[in-house]
């Protein structure tokens, strides 16, 4: 069972979020403080510009401890940033799992479907692992969250399309020209958006030309963008005859590029495609240019409309993604339920094993004292094997009951009867599995190999056979 | 050998169907890169190989002279289209065109079964006739692929000009790639077509009587040649590329398809 405590763009304005932000150099210290709390067994922090969240598991795997864990996390967080008190949200148990899965799948992001959050969750997890604050619970739940996020990406179109004007413009240029390497791009004006688009085109391998009326400003911009400077008044037609993409972002009140200018260079262009990206308001490019063959014109409204369409289609995909998250969270809950039988089985096996080993030792000291070391070892293996065989049906049955929603009550009853009849200290067992030593030992080098603490995994009789032979 | 030919035929049908489905699934799929996308061209290559094997074996089984057999002409046209597509697709970035090319190949493979087998065994064609048929079917294959590229161009161009759901065509090839592909195919196919038209005119002049179907097919072949030549010349001199070239190319391909349809109809009527 895990908990999540945090604040995000949904609950807190940026002035509050910036107080709670945790820079990388502080993380180790905060994580250490968190796991030093009496009830906090494991912890990791996801800190981005839009959210700060602490995901934690208790030292005890019982549900009762979760509110205490949340209180302790809150106390640590408030000690560092008292002003966030009224902006925090708390999730526990399955709610926390669903929340984590939604966050990793980018369903809780400011821009639905943005890809960065998955990397940020991974980073938070890796940092916590490096600081030794991740154990079996977080290992398992984060691995499952990452799998869920990948499933959402693969099975829905939530990450499809571009959600910013510059990236839409680049995507359109690719649909017209394919590879942008070696293409020539003219930037007219020095608007911020225009520069962003031109920079992206430059990064894609295009050669840049900067045009403007103010030669000093043009020269400075050309140096900044590694472009060729040109005079707008005298070199516009020459530029139009050479380039493939024209990005305009001036503050001129009339058209900077009119239909005549494009018509006049058509012969020199020999029908090559020309793509205008007009980011200015009022518009820089005569809209009639869009009707000329092999000439494509998109203004800021057209690009914004595409962004809006993408966002709207992401909303629709978001519903499908939510269903996947619910499905995976339910799978996770079932797997966890099956795991809850482990402490009882371990305690029971330990008790039986203790009795058998004590009796064997007694016999080895008296009637069987003539046995050689090899024979003694064989007897130990045989006892172990017999115990595994005896426990196998019980383990299988209890896990099946625990993972079934309908038989959950039966499973709980069986576990409590076993604990009562054999006077088992199940909580001691689960505490032992979450001790700092156990935590360290359960820290695996990478996610796929991260195995849960499962002391009864060897109950398969086939394993025992191998040992005996 | 008959069994082998039948197996190759079945393998061709299965592979073409599978590749058409995979191409369609890949284009229709909205989310990012898909694993299935890579299998479409592979299945298509298998289908092309099976198709070629079937064509050769069937020719032996029926003791039909290939160049006088209509199924051979249809099959070779389809194979030319397929091979040109497979050779160009990766470099030109036109893989998505498989969504049309694969069903077209399947249609040709199935269509071959429903047309007559031409000349009876024992008759050997002259070298000129063999060259005439071969250049015509090879040219037709290249023109068909050029037509597919042109159709894709017009769809993409319409989408980009209208600005509605402009980014939904992300899986289709870029406009410039389609334009360049269409142009290259016409440049390669035009000399073949020229030889076909010239040799066809020679055969026509040696015939005692010219039937309606011969006259029509010659006229259509000449129309194809003229349109294609016009597209190439106006592109070089006036810079007519893109939409105009695509429309011209489609008109030329329509004439090619009409010639093939005429042959099929004539074979059906004669059977």
PDB file of C-alpha atoms in Angstrom, chain A residues 154 156-157 160-161 171-172 174-178 183 266 270-273 290 292-298 302 306 309, chain B residues 29-32 153 156-157 159-161 163-170 173-177 236 239 241-244:
ATOM      1  CA  UNK A 154       0.894   2.557 -27.461  1.00  0.00           C
ATOM      2  CA  UNK A 156      -4.131   5.541 -27.576  1.00  0.00           C
ATOM      3  CA  UNK A 157      -3.296   8.623 -29.627  1.00  0.00           C
ATOM      4  CA  UNK A 160      -0.202  12.422 -31.122  1.00  0.00           C
ATOM      5  CA  UNK A 161       0.017  15.808 -32.805  1.00  0.00           C
ATOM      6  CA  UNK A 171       5.323  19.401 -38.679  1.00  0.00           C
ATOM      7  CA  UNK A 172       3.594  21.061 -41.643  1.00  0.00           C
ATOM      8  CA  UNK A 174       7.858  18.200 -42.935  1.00  0.00           C
ATOM      9  CA  UNK A 175       4.608  17.181 -44.616  1.00  0.00           C
ATOM     10  CA  UNK A 176       5.453  19.387 -47.565  1.00  0.00           C
ATOM     11  CA  UNK A 177       9.207  18.872 -47.882  1.00  0.00           C
ATOM     12  CA  UNK A 178       9.935  15.714 -45.912  1.00  0.00           C
ATOM     13  CA  UNK A 183      16.109  23.482 -47.184  1.00  0.00           C
ATOM     14  CA  UNK A 266       7.147  31.837 -60.074  1.00  0.00           C
ATOM     15  CA  UNK A 270      10.079  26.437 -61.557  1.00  0.00           C
ATOM     16  CA  UNK A 271       7.109  25.219 -59.584  1.00  0.00           C
ATOM     17  CA  UNK A 272       8.989  24.337 -56.389  1.00  0.00           C
ATOM     18  CA  UNK A 273       6.789  24.310 -53.290  1.00  0.00           C
ATOM     19  CA  UNK A 290      -2.468  30.673 -50.531  1.00  0.00           C
ATOM     20  CA  UNK A 292      -1.295  30.004 -55.952  1.00  0.00           C
ATOM     21  CA  UNK A 293      -0.279  26.507 -57.083  1.00  0.00           C
ATOM     22  CA  UNK A 294       2.382  24.809 -54.966  1.00  0.00           C
ATOM     23  CA  UNK A 295       2.240  27.644 -52.443  1.00  0.00           C
ATOM     24  CA  UNK A 296       0.976  26.970 -48.940  1.00  0.00           C
ATOM     25  CA  UNK A 297       0.069  29.667 -46.478  1.00  0.00           C
ATOM     26  CA  UNK A 298      -0.693  29.227 -42.796  1.00  0.00           C
ATOM     27  CA  UNK A 302      -4.640  28.378 -38.836  1.00  0.00           C
ATOM     28  CA  UNK A 306      -4.572  22.893 -35.441  1.00  0.00           C
ATOM     29  CA  UNK A 309      -7.874  20.329 -32.733  1.00  0.00           C
TER      30      UNK A 309
ATOM     31  CA  UNK B  29      -3.330   3.939 -36.828  1.00  0.00           C
ATOM     32  CA  UNK B  30      -3.255   7.338 -35.208  1.00  0.00           C
ATOM     33  CA  UNK B  31      -0.657   6.713 -32.565  1.00  0.00           C
ATOM     34  CA  UNK B  32       3.065   6.858 -33.222  1.00  0.00           C
ATOM     35  CA  UNK B 153      -0.137  13.983 -53.998  1.00  0.00           C
ATOM     36  CA  UNK B 156      -2.073  15.494 -49.426  1.00  0.00           C
ATOM     37  CA  UNK B 157      -2.180  18.789 -51.292  1.00  0.00           C
ATOM     38  CA  UNK B 159      -5.489  18.470 -47.075  1.00  0.00           C
ATOM     39  CA  UNK B 160      -2.714  21.017 -46.722  1.00  0.00           C
ATOM     40  CA  UNK B 161      -4.426  23.680 -48.812  1.00  0.00           C
ATOM     41  CA  UNK B 163      -5.958  23.418 -43.569  1.00  0.00           C
ATOM     42  CA  UNK B 164      -8.569  21.119 -42.086  1.00  0.00           C
ATOM     43  CA  UNK B 165      -7.041  18.272 -40.125  1.00  0.00           C
ATOM     44  CA  UNK B 166      -3.805  19.153 -41.880  1.00  0.00           C
ATOM     45  CA  UNK B 167      -1.730  17.115 -39.471  1.00  0.00           C
ATOM     46  CA  UNK B 168      -3.879  13.991 -39.715  1.00  0.00           C
ATOM     47  CA  UNK B 169      -2.030  13.072 -42.919  1.00  0.00           C
ATOM     48  CA  UNK B 170       1.251  12.735 -41.068  1.00  0.00           C
ATOM     49  CA  UNK B 173       4.426  10.673 -47.750  1.00  0.00           C
ATOM     50  CA  UNK B 174       5.561  14.325 -47.987  1.00  0.00           C
ATOM     51  CA  UNK B 175       4.358  16.290 -51.018  1.00  0.00           C
ATOM     52  CA  UNK B 176       7.800  16.807 -52.512  1.00  0.00           C
ATOM     53  CA  UNK B 177       8.617  13.090 -52.218  1.00  0.00           C
ATOM     54  CA  UNK B 236      10.956  21.176 -67.711  1.00  0.00           C
ATOM     55  CA  UNK B 239       7.805  24.573 -64.158  1.00  0.00           C
ATOM     56  CA  UNK B 241       4.925  20.436 -61.264  1.00  0.00           C
ATOM     57  CA  UNK B 242       2.964  19.503 -58.219  1.00  0.00           C
ATOM     58  CA  UNK B 243      -0.793  19.635 -58.782  1.00  0.00           C
ATOM     59  CA  UNK B 244      -0.729  20.127 -62.563  1.00  0.00           C
TER      60      UNK B 244
END
